[in-house]
């Protein structure tokens, strides 16, 4: 997995009824865009993440 600052991580809910969550990458701590990432969720919570298989990178586009 590779990502850049400004990209978003979409974390799929793992159990029935759990909603997907979106987090913005605010810092890349691995080499060449690899995890871990410092992220900020929509509710303002910040944490370090090593995304698992339930996570998808949504790359930032200057056109958005």
Coordinates of N, CA and C in Angstrom, one line a residue, residues 7-32:
X7 N -4.2 12.1 0.8 CA -5.0 10.9 0.4 C -6.0 10.6 1.5
X8 N -7.0 9.8 1.2 CA -7.9 9.4 2.2 C -7.9 7.9 2.3
X9 N -8.1 7.4 3.5 CA -8.3 5.9 3.7 C -9.7 5.6 4.0
X10 N -10.3 4.7 3.3 CA -11.7 4.2 3.5 C -11.6 2.9 4.2
X11 N -12.0 2.9 5.5 CA -11.9 1.7 6.3 C -13.3 1.1 6.4
X12 N -13.4 -0.1 5.8 CA -14.7 -0.8 5.7 C -15.1 -1.3 7.1
X13 N -16.4 -1.3 7.5 CA -16.8 -1.9 8.7 C -16.6 -3.4 8.7
X14 N -16.2 -3.9 9.8 CA -15.9 -5.4 9.8 C -17.0 -6.2 10.4
X15 N -18.0 -5.6 11.0 CA -19.1 -6.4 11.5 C -20.4 -5.8 10.9
X16 N -21.5 -6.6 10.9 CA -22.8 -6.2 10.4 C -23.2 -5.0 11.2
X17 N -23.6 -3.9 10.5 CA -24.1 -2.7 11.2 C -23.1 -1.7 11.4
X18 N -21.8 -2.0 11.3 CA -20.7 -1.1 11.5 C -20.5 -0.3 10.2
X19 N -20.5 1.0 10.3 CA -20.4 1.9 9.1 C -18.9 2.0 8.7
X20 N -18.7 2.3 7.4 CA -17.4 2.6 6.9 C -16.9 3.9 7.5
X21 N -15.6 4.1 7.6 CA -15.0 5.3 8.2 C -14.0 5.9 7.2
X22 N -13.9 7.2 7.1 CA -12.9 7.8 6.3 C -11.9 8.6 7.1
X23 N -10.6 8.5 6.7 CA -9.6 9.2 7.4 C -8.7 9.9 6.4
X24 N -8.3 11.1 6.7 CA -7.3 11.8 5.8 C -5.9 11.6 6.3
X25 N -5.0 11.2 5.4 CA -3.6 11.0 5.8 C -3.0 12.4 6.0
X26 N -2.4 12.7 7.2 CA -1.8 14.0 7.5 C -0.3 13.8 7.6
X27 N 0.2 12.6 7.7 CA 1.7 12.4 7.7 C 2.0 10.9 7.3
X28 N 2.9 10.8 6.4 CA 3.4 9.4 6.0 C 4.7 9.2 6.8
X29 N 4.7 8.1 7.6 CA 5.9 7.8 8.4 C 6.7 6.7 7.8
X30 N 6.2 6.0 6.9 CA 7.0 4.9 6.2 C 7.8 5.4 5.1
X31 N 8.7 4.6 4.5 CA 9.5 5.0 3.3 C 8.7 4.9 2.1
X32 N 8.8 5.8 1.1 CA 8.2 5.7 -0.2 C 6.7 5.6 -0.1

